Amino acid sequence: MRTVKTPSDQPSDSFINYWAEEKYGFDLGVHECGYEFCDPLHFWGPARKMFFSLHYVLSGEGVLYQNGKEYPIGPKMGFLLMPSVTCKYTASETNPWEYRWVGFSGSKAWDILQKCSINADNPVFYYDKDDFFPSMMERIYNASHTQYVSELLMVGYLNLLLARLVLEFRDTSNQDMDIGHEYVNSAIRYIHSHYTGRCTIEEIADTLKLNRSYLYKLFIKYQKMSPNQYIKQLRVSMAADLLTSGNATISEIANMVGYGDAYYFSRVFKSEKNLSPSEYREQQKEQQKKITLENL
């Protein structure tokens, strides 16, 4: 958890966050959750998260930028960031927002959110019936400090949170979803569960009992990239998070994201980020130092 001291007229903890490294082979899990009272013009991105991230605004204002659109967001509004979708969000200069959030992933997460109308094309929602969403996010955060059963409690509260989200914002058109889109979603769930090991288009196609060429064409249609490109981008994004958040060596990180050869991993990483893994880590450290100094 990181805390930043603020003036007495603001909450004593302007930023609190639980964060956990990637958990492999699970159906639903919490990566992070927290609360933030943002500084004016505080921003995140443009970047892609490799898990779902649900935010709910308590007060103030900000803007979400995604898919070439701007979404002004204020109190009692929320937004959902989808895995691998590039976005940016920033606090207002004159009335910066205060929000809670929870980040999660797993094969079950994809199944649940397929039933919801909130997605990459419709990321924003309004909910003013009660304080269910922020209070449940707070419960998830508080559960992260519970001994022995923290993950059980966190996932339990997360299930309740997602159940309410689906009930309030059901996707009534989901019954008519193109079967090809369903195949791609199934393939993506498989990739997110297996990218740390040997994950090939042949294995994915065999698991889904599809022809490899057909699966390739579906990815091009719905994701605008091949399955291999998707796997590569996912591995590089997860590696970038590990380079930023931990002290693992380049070789260790290469293995953690599915590359047995550290040299090959470095070449792939640089082709995506235009920086070597070590250069990227140093750049992120310098940016973090700058942010820390600005918050003092």
mmCIF file of C-alpha atoms in Angstrom:
data_model
loop_
_atom_site.group_PDB
_atom_site.id
_atom_site.type_symbol
_atom_site.label_atom_id
_atom_site.label_comp_id
_atom_site.label_asym_id
_atom_site.label_seq_id
_atom_site.Cartn_x
_atom_site.Cartn_y
_atom_site.Cartn_z
ATOM 1 C CA MET A 1 0.000 0.000 0.000
ATOM 2 C CA ARG A 2 1.234 3.522 -0.813
ATOM 3 C CA THR A 3 -0.075 6.630 0.916
ATOM 4 C CA VAL A 4 0.494 10.259 0.033
ATOM 5 C CA LYS A 5 0.089 12.998 2.630
ATOM 6 C CA THR A 6 -2.348 15.764 1.714
ATOM 7 C CA PRO A 7 -3.643 19.027 3.207
ATOM 8 C CA SER A 8 -5.967 18.694 6.196
ATOM 9 C CA ASP A 9 -9.077 19.543 4.143
ATOM 10 C CA GLN A 10 -8.546 16.401 2.035
ATOM 11 C CA PRO A 11 -8.705 12.749 3.086
ATOM 12 C CA SER A 12 -5.610 11.760 5.077
ATOM 13 C CA ASP A 13 -4.919 8.948 2.614
ATOM 14 C CA SER A 14 -5.293 10.413 -0.863
ATOM 15 C CA PHE A 15 -4.076 7.205 -2.482
ATOM 16 C CA ILE A 16 -4.455 3.695 -1.114
ATOM 17 C CA ASN A 17 -3.992 0.591 -3.178
ATOM 18 C CA TYR A 18 -3.830 -3.179 -2.826
ATOM 19 C CA TRP A 19 -1.858 -4.804 -5.655
ATOM 20 C CA ALA A 20 -1.096 -8.468 -6.333
ATOM 21 C CA GLU A 21 1.055 -10.058 -8.988
ATOM 22 C CA GLU A 22 -0.563 -12.089 -11.752
ATOM 23 C CA LYS A 23 -2.209 -15.289 -10.508
ATOM 24 C CA TYR A 24 -2.154 -18.060 -13.052
ATOM 25 C CA GLY A 25 -4.819 -20.654 -13.766
ATOM 26 C CA PHE A 26 -7.656 -19.033 -11.812
ATOM 27 C CA ASP A 27 -11.204 -18.236 -12.909
ATOM 28 C CA LEU A 28 -11.659 -14.950 -11.017
ATOM 29 C CA GLY A 29 -9.183 -12.939 -8.973
ATOM 30 C CA VAL A 30 -8.455 -9.414 -7.759
ATOM 31 C CA HIS A 31 -5.265 -7.767 -9.029
ATOM 32 C CA GLU A 32 -5.686 -4.426 -7.316
ATOM 33 C CA CYS A 33 -8.203 -2.248 -5.547
ATOM 34 C CA GLY A 34 -8.033 1.117 -3.926
ATOM 35 C CA TYR A 35 -9.053 4.722 -3.502
ATOM 36 C CA GLU A 36 -7.623 7.946 -4.883
ATOM 37 C CA PHE A 37 -8.218 11.645 -4.348
ATOM 38 C CA CYS A 38 -6.451 12.964 -7.436
ATOM 39 C CA ASP A 39 -4.349 16.050 -7.926
ATOM 40 C CA PRO A 40 -5.513 18.465 -10.655
ATOM 41 C CA LEU A 41 -4.818 17.032 -14.126
ATOM 42 C CA HIS A 42 -3.518 13.764 -12.633
ATOM 43 C CA PHE A 43 -3.624 11.188 -15.431
ATOM 44 C CA TRP A 44 -3.037 7.545 -16.326
ATOM 45 C CA GLY A 45 -2.013 6.414 -19.825
ATOM 46 C CA PRO A 46 -2.309 6.289 -22.694
ATOM 47 C CA ALA A 47 -1.691 2.624 -22.013
ATOM 48 C CA ARG A 48 -3.403 -0.759 -21.840
ATOM 49 C CA LYS A 49 -4.239 -2.704 -18.727
ATOM 50 C CA MET A 50 -4.057 -6.464 -19.055
ATOM 51 C CA PHE A 51 -7.013 -6.988 -16.746
ATOM 52 C CA PHE A 52 -10.450 -5.423 -16.215
ATOM 53 C CA SER A 53 -10.496 -2.244 -14.129
ATOM 54 C CA LEU A 54 -13.769 -0.860 -12.761
ATOM 55 C CA HIS A 55 -13.826 2.714 -11.403
ATOM 56 C CA TYR A 56 -16.599 4.568 -9.552
ATOM 57 C CA VAL A 57 -16.393 8.346 -9.020
ATOM 58 C CA LEU A 58 -17.336 9.672 -5.577
ATOM 59 C CA SER A 59 -16.849 13.380 -6.278
ATOM 60 C CA GLY A 60 -15.203 15.725 -8.754
ATOM 61 C CA GLU A 61 -14.768 15.328 -12.474
ATOM 62 C CA GLY A 62 -12.484 13.854 -15.094
ATOM 63 C CA VAL A 63 -12.355 12.580 -18.662
ATOM 64 C CA LEU A 64 -11.832 9.129 -20.150
ATOM 65 C CA TYR A 65 -10.264 8.962 -23.632
ATOM 66 C CA GLN A 66 -10.798 5.700 -25.495
ATOM 67 C CA ASN A 67 -11.202 4.591 -29.114
ATOM 68 C CA GLY A 68 -10.994 8.180 -30.330
ATOM 69 C CA LYS A 69 -13.813 9.348 -28.041
ATOM 70 C CA GLU A 70 -13.960 11.571 -24.960
ATOM 71 C CA TYR A 71 -16.200 10.639 -22.038
ATOM 72 C CA PRO A 72 -16.744 13.395 -19.420
ATOM 73 C CA ILE A 73 -17.290 11.680 -16.061
ATOM 74 C CA GLY A 74 -18.597 13.057 -12.791
ATOM 75 C CA PRO A 75 -20.030 11.937 -9.431
ATOM 76 C CA LYS A 76 -22.052 8.699 -9.312
ATOM 77 C CA MET A 77 -20.594 7.661 -12.646
ATOM 78 C CA GLY A 78 -18.309 4.734 -13.339
ATOM 79 C CA PHE A 79 -16.199 3.371 -16.161
ATOM 80 C CA LEU A 80 -14.843 -0.034 -17.104
ATOM 81 C CA LEU A 81 -11.436 -0.503 -18.728
ATOM 82 C CA MET A 82 -11.178 -3.661 -20.813
ATOM 83 C CA PRO A 83 -8.011 -5.763 -21.140
ATOM 84 C CA SER A 84 -5.702 -4.724 -23.994
ATOM 85 C CA VAL A 85 -7.760 -1.623 -24.927
ATOM 86 C CA THR A 86 -5.621 1.541 -25.080
ATOM 87 C CA CYS A 87 -7.049 4.421 -23.066
ATOM 88 C CA LYS A 88 -6.194 7.441 -20.957
ATOM 89 C CA TYR A 89 -8.050 9.122 -18.129
ATOM 90 C CA THR A 90 -7.317 12.420 -16.444
ATOM 91 C CA ALA A 91 -8.667 14.472 -13.546
ATOM 92 C CA SER A 92 -10.206 17.906 -14.000
ATOM 93 C CA GLU A 93 -7.903 20.870 -13.449
ATOM 94 C CA THR A 94 -10.431 22.787 -11.336
ATOM 95 C CA ASN A 95 -12.461 19.950 -9.762
ATOM 96 C CA PRO A 96 -10.315 16.784 -9.711
ATOM 97 C CA TRP A 97 -12.112 13.546 -9.077
ATOM 98 C CA GLU A 98 -12.098 11.170 -6.148
ATOM 99 C CA TYR A 99 -12.792 7.530 -6.923
ATOM 100 C CA ARG A 100 -12.550 3.906 -5.887
ATOM 101 C CA TRP A 101 -11.540 1.115 -8.222
ATOM 102 C CA VAL A 102 -10.989 -2.614 -8.461
ATOM 103 C CA GLY A 103 -8.908 -4.497 -11.049
ATOM 104 C CA PHE A 104 -9.661 -8.154 -11.761
ATOM 105 C CA SER A 105 -9.305 -10.918 -14.342
ATOM 106 C CA GLY A 106 -9.800 -14.622 -14.990
ATOM 107 C CA SER A 107 -11.778 -16.776 -17.400
ATOM 108 C CA LYS A 108 -14.943 -16.275 -15.341
ATOM 109 C CA ALA A 109 -14.582 -12.490 -15.621
ATOM 110 C CA TRP A 110 -14.939 -12.694 -19.394
ATOM 111 C CA ASP A 111 -18.030 -14.893 -19.114
ATOM 112 C CA ILE A 112 -19.671 -12.569 -16.600
ATOM 113 C CA LEU A 113 -19.027 -9.356 -18.496
ATOM 114 C CA GLN A 114 -20.298 -10.812 -21.768
ATOM 115 C CA LYS A 115 -23.726 -10.457 -20.156
ATOM 116 C CA CYS A 116 -23.163 -6.759 -19.446
ATOM 117 C CA SER A 117 -23.785 -3.800 -21.764
ATOM 118 C CA ILE A 118 -20.711 -1.989 -20.417
ATOM 119 C CA ASN A 119 -17.775 -2.723 -22.725
ATOM 120 C CA ALA A 120 -15.041 -1.119 -24.838
ATOM 121 C CA ASP A 121 -17.627 0.613 -27.040
ATOM 122 C CA ASN A 122 -19.800 1.648 -24.097
ATOM 123 C CA PRO A 123 -17.419 2.025 -21.114
ATOM 124 C CA VAL A 124 -19.309 4.559 -18.953
ATOM 125 C CA PHE A 125 -22.335 4.101 -16.692
ATOM 126 C CA TYR A 126 -24.390 6.150 -14.216
ATOM 127 C CA TYR A 127 -25.637 4.717 -10.921
ATOM 128 C CA ASP A 128 -27.240 6.826 -8.180
ATOM 129 C CA LYS A 129 -29.625 4.395 -6.421
ATOM 130 C CA ASP A 130 -27.338 3.867 -3.433
ATOM 131 C CA ASP A 131 -23.666 3.538 -2.486
ATOM 132 C CA PHE A 132 -23.430 -0.164 -3.384
ATOM 133 C CA PHE A 133 -20.537 0.096 -5.850
ATOM 134 C CA PRO A 134 -18.106 2.197 -3.761
ATOM 135 C CA SER A 135 -19.006 0.372 -0.538
ATOM 136 C CA MET A 136 -18.393 -3.025 -2.145
ATOM 137 C CA MET A 137 -15.057 -1.789 -3.527
ATOM 138 C CA GLU A 138 -14.158 -0.629 -0.017
ATOM 139 C CA ARG A 139 -15.047 -4.072 1.338
ATOM 140 C CA ILE A 140 -12.775 -5.681 -1.235
ATOM 141 C CA TYR A 141 -9.929 -3.411 -0.162
ATOM 142 C CA ASN A 142 -10.531 -4.030 3.555
ATOM 143 C CA ALA A 143 -10.646 -7.784 2.889
ATOM 144 C CA SER A 144 -7.133 -7.590 1.416
ATOM 145 C CA HIS A 145 -5.834 -7.056 4.984
ATOM 146 C CA THR A 146 -7.676 -10.050 6.461
ATOM 147 C CA GLN A 147 -5.478 -12.967 7.494
ATOM 148 C CA TYR A 148 -5.851 -16.473 6.027
ATOM 149 C CA VAL A 149 -9.020 -15.864 3.994
ATOM 150 C CA SER A 150 -8.329 -12.524 2.297
ATOM 151 C CA GLU A 151 -8.557 -13.870 -1.252
ATOM 152 C CA LEU A 152 -11.752 -15.791 -0.500
ATOM 153 C CA LEU A 153 -13.376 -12.654 0.881
ATOM 154 C CA MET A 154 -12.133 -10.455 -1.948
ATOM 155 C CA VAL A 155 -13.440 -12.786 -4.645
ATOM 156 C CA GLY A 156 -16.711 -13.177 -2.759
ATOM 157 C CA TYR A 157 -17.286 -9.416 -2.685
ATOM 158 C CA LEU A 158 -16.136 -9.163 -6.297
ATOM 159 C CA ASN A 159 -18.811 -11.684 -7.325
ATOM 160 C CA LEU A 160 -21.456 -9.562 -5.599
ATOM 161 C CA LEU A 161 -20.119 -6.432 -7.293
ATOM 162 C CA LEU A 162 -20.189 -7.998 -10.760
ATOM 163 C CA ALA A 163 -23.614 -9.539 -10.158
ATOM 164 C CA ARG A 164 -25.053 -6.074 -9.433
ATOM 165 C CA LEU A 165 -23.271 -4.630 -12.467
ATOM 166 C CA VAL A 166 -24.847 -7.260 -14.749
ATOM 167 C CA LEU A 167 -28.295 -6.887 -13.147
ATOM 168 C CA GLU A 168 -28.264 -3.105 -13.535
ATOM 169 C CA PHE A 169 -26.686 -2.992 -16.995
ATOM 170 C CA ARG A 170 -27.733 -6.181 -18.767
ATOM 171 C CA ASP A 171 -26.828 -6.659 -22.422
ATOM 172 C CA THR A 172 -30.211 -7.500 -23.937
ATOM 173 C CA SER A 173 -28.634 -7.955 -27.383
ATOM 174 C CA ASN A 174 -26.214 -10.631 -26.168
ATOM 175 C CA GLN A 175 -28.521 -13.445 -27.304
ATOM 176 C CA ASP A 176 -27.898 -12.418 -30.891
ATOM 177 C CA MET A 177 -24.095 -12.314 -30.589
ATOM 178 C CA ASP A 178 -22.243 -13.503 -33.670
ATOM 179 C CA ILE A 179 -20.882 -17.016 -33.087
ATOM 180 C CA GLY A 180 -17.533 -15.881 -34.503
ATOM 181 C CA HIS A 181 -17.271 -13.225 -31.803
ATOM 182 C CA GLU A 182 -17.957 -15.891 -29.174
ATOM 183 C CA TYR A 183 -15.120 -18.023 -30.568
ATOM 184 C CA VAL A 184 -12.717 -15.083 -30.355
ATOM 185 C CA ASN A 185 -13.764 -14.336 -26.764
ATOM 186 C CA SER A 186 -13.179 -17.993 -25.874
ATOM 187 C CA ALA A 187 -9.749 -17.860 -27.519
ATOM 188 C CA ILE A 188 -8.867 -14.699 -25.578
ATOM 189 C CA ARG A 189 -9.859 -16.350 -22.309
ATOM 190 C CA TYR A 190 -7.616 -19.293 -23.186
ATOM 191 C CA ILE A 191 -4.710 -16.988 -24.023
ATOM 192 C CA HIS A 192 -4.992 -15.053 -20.750
ATOM 193 C CA SER A 193 -4.923 -18.338 -18.825
ATOM 194 C CA HIS A 194 -2.012 -19.909 -20.738
ATOM 195 C CA TYR A 195 0.279 -17.158 -22.084
ATOM 196 C CA THR A 196 2.885 -17.834 -19.374
ATOM 197 C CA GLY A 197 3.649 -21.204 -20.978
ATOM 198 C CA ARG A 198 3.557 -22.645 -24.450
ATOM 199 C CA CYS A 199 0.587 -20.942 -26.081
ATOM 200 C CA THR A 200 0.161 -21.405 -29.831
ATOM 201 C CA ILE A 201 -2.610 -20.886 -32.321
ATOM 202 C CA GLU A 202 -2.614 -24.648 -32.951
ATOM 203 C CA GLU A 203 -3.323 -25.377 -29.275
ATOM 204 C CA ILE A 204 -6.022 -22.715 -29.120
ATOM 205 C CA ALA A 205 -7.705 -23.980 -32.295
ATOM 206 C CA ASP A 206 -7.557 -27.585 -31.052
ATOM 207 C CA THR A 207 -9.054 -26.605 -27.690
ATOM 208 C CA LEU A 208 -11.941 -24.797 -29.400
ATOM 209 C CA LYS A 209 -12.204 -27.533 -32.069
ATOM 210 C CA LEU A 210 -11.754 -24.972 -34.825
ATOM 211 C CA ASN A 211 -9.733 -24.870 -38.003
ATOM 212 C CA ARG A 212 -6.557 -22.816 -37.486
ATOM 213 C CA SER A 213 -7.138 -20.674 -40.591
ATOM 214 C CA TYR A 214 -10.716 -19.968 -39.529
ATOM 215 C CA LEU A 215 -9.577 -18.847 -36.073
ATOM 216 C CA TYR A 216 -6.924 -16.619 -37.659
ATOM 217 C CA LYS A 217 -9.555 -14.950 -39.879
ATOM 218 C CA LEU A 218 -11.856 -14.400 -36.904
ATOM 219 C CA PHE A 219 -9.055 -12.656 -34.970
ATOM 220 C CA ILE A 220 -8.311 -10.377 -37.911
ATOM 221 C CA LYS A 221 -12.012 -9.532 -38.172
ATOM 222 C CA TYR A 222 -12.703 -8.829 -34.505
ATOM 223 C CA GLN A 223 -9.306 -7.909 -33.010
ATOM 224 C CA LYS A 224 -7.628 -6.390 -36.086
ATOM 225 C CA MET A 225 -4.580 -8.555 -35.388
ATOM 226 C CA SER A 226 -3.520 -12.188 -35.553
ATOM 227 C CA PRO A 227 -3.661 -14.512 -32.519
ATOM 228 C CA ASN A 228 0.155 -14.493 -32.364
ATOM 229 C CA GLN A 229 0.203 -10.702 -32.354
ATOM 230 C CA TYR A 230 -2.321 -10.689 -29.524
ATOM 231 C CA ILE A 231 -0.227 -13.146 -27.503
ATOM 232 C CA LYS A 232 2.914 -11.085 -28.111
ATOM 233 C CA GLN A 233 1.244 -7.833 -27.037
ATOM 234 C CA LEU A 234 -0.172 -9.464 -23.919
ATOM 235 C CA ARG A 235 3.219 -10.886 -22.914
ATOM 236 C CA VAL A 236 5.004 -7.588 -23.497
ATOM 237 C CA SER A 237 2.359 -5.645 -21.536
ATOM 238 C CA MET A 238 2.584 -8.021 -18.589
ATOM 239 C CA ALA A 239 6.376 -7.879 -18.764
ATOM 240 C CA ALA A 240 6.203 -4.078 -18.683
ATOM 241 C CA ASP A 241 4.110 -4.250 -15.494
ATOM 242 C CA LEU A 242 6.610 -6.640 -13.905
ATOM 243 C CA LEU A 243 9.544 -4.426 -14.882
ATOM 244 C CA THR A 244 7.800 -1.461 -13.259
ATOM 245 C CA SER A 245 6.487 -3.105 -10.110
ATOM 246 C CA GLY A 246 9.172 -5.575 -9.006
ATOM 247 C CA ASN A 247 12.857 -6.422 -8.842
ATOM 248 C CA ALA A 248 12.862 -9.648 -10.859
ATOM 249 C CA THR A 249 15.721 -10.049 -13.334
ATOM 250 C CA ILE A 250 15.146 -9.807 -17.084
ATOM 251 C CA SER A 251 15.590 -13.587 -17.386
ATOM 252 C CA GLU A 252 13.072 -14.218 -14.608
ATOM 253 C CA ILE A 253 10.528 -11.905 -16.213
ATOM 254 C CA ALA A 254 11.075 -13.529 -19.603
ATOM 255 C CA ASN A 255 10.172 -16.900 -18.079
ATOM 256 C CA MET A 256 7.196 -15.441 -16.206
ATOM 257 C CA VAL A 257 5.590 -14.224 -19.446
ATOM 258 C CA GLY A 258 6.279 -17.300 -21.535
ATOM 259 C CA TYR A 259 9.707 -16.714 -23.090
ATOM 260 C CA GLY A 260 12.382 -19.273 -22.291
ATOM 261 C CA ASP A 261 15.077 -17.270 -24.086
ATOM 262 C CA ALA A 262 15.840 -13.923 -22.421
ATOM 263 C CA TYR A 263 17.661 -12.631 -25.503
ATOM 264 C CA TYR A 264 14.671 -13.352 -27.754
ATOM 265 C CA PHE A 265 12.346 -11.802 -25.162
ATOM 266 C CA SER A 266 14.441 -8.622 -25.183
ATOM 267 C CA ARG A 267 14.217 -8.413 -28.976
ATOM 268 C CA VAL A 268 10.431 -8.848 -28.911
ATOM 269 C CA PHE A 269 10.052 -6.301 -26.085
ATOM 270 C CA LYS A 270 12.118 -3.703 -27.916
ATOM 271 C CA SER A 271 10.149 -4.234 -31.140
ATOM 272 C CA GLU A 272 6.968 -3.325 -29.208
ATOM 273 C CA LYS A 273 8.217 -0.621 -26.811
ATOM 274 C CA ASN A 274 11.182 0.818 -28.760
ATOM 275 C CA LEU A 275 13.220 0.305 -25.581
ATOM 276 C CA SER A 276 15.063 -2.697 -24.205
ATOM 277 C CA PRO A 277 13.619 -4.183 -20.967
ATOM 278 C CA SER A 278 16.419 -2.605 -18.903
ATOM 279 C CA GLU A 279 15.958 0.781 -20.596
ATOM 280 C CA TYR A 280 12.211 0.587 -20.017
ATOM 281 C CA ARG A 281 12.695 -0.230 -16.320
ATOM 282 C CA GLU A 282 15.043 2.731 -15.890
ATOM 283 C CA GLN A 283 12.631 5.060 -17.695
ATOM 284 C CA GLN A 284 9.763 3.990 -15.413
ATOM 285 C CA LYS A 285 11.909 4.514 -12.305
ATOM 286 C CA GLU A 286 12.707 8.052 -13.392
ATOM 287 C CA GLN A 287 9.036 8.794 -14.092
ATOM 288 C CA GLN A 288 8.053 7.424 -10.674
ATOM 289 C CA LYS A 289 10.667 9.590 -8.969
ATOM 290 C CA LYS A 290 9.262 12.627 -10.767
ATOM 291 C CA ILE A 291 5.692 11.800 -9.716
ATOM 292 C CA THR A 292 6.794 11.239 -6.101
ATOM 293 C CA LEU A 293 8.586 14.591 -6.001
ATOM 294 C CA GLU A 294 5.529 16.340 -7.463
ATOM 295 C CA ASN A 295 3.334 14.840 -4.737
ATOM 296 C CA LEU A 296 5.568 15.952 -1.848
#
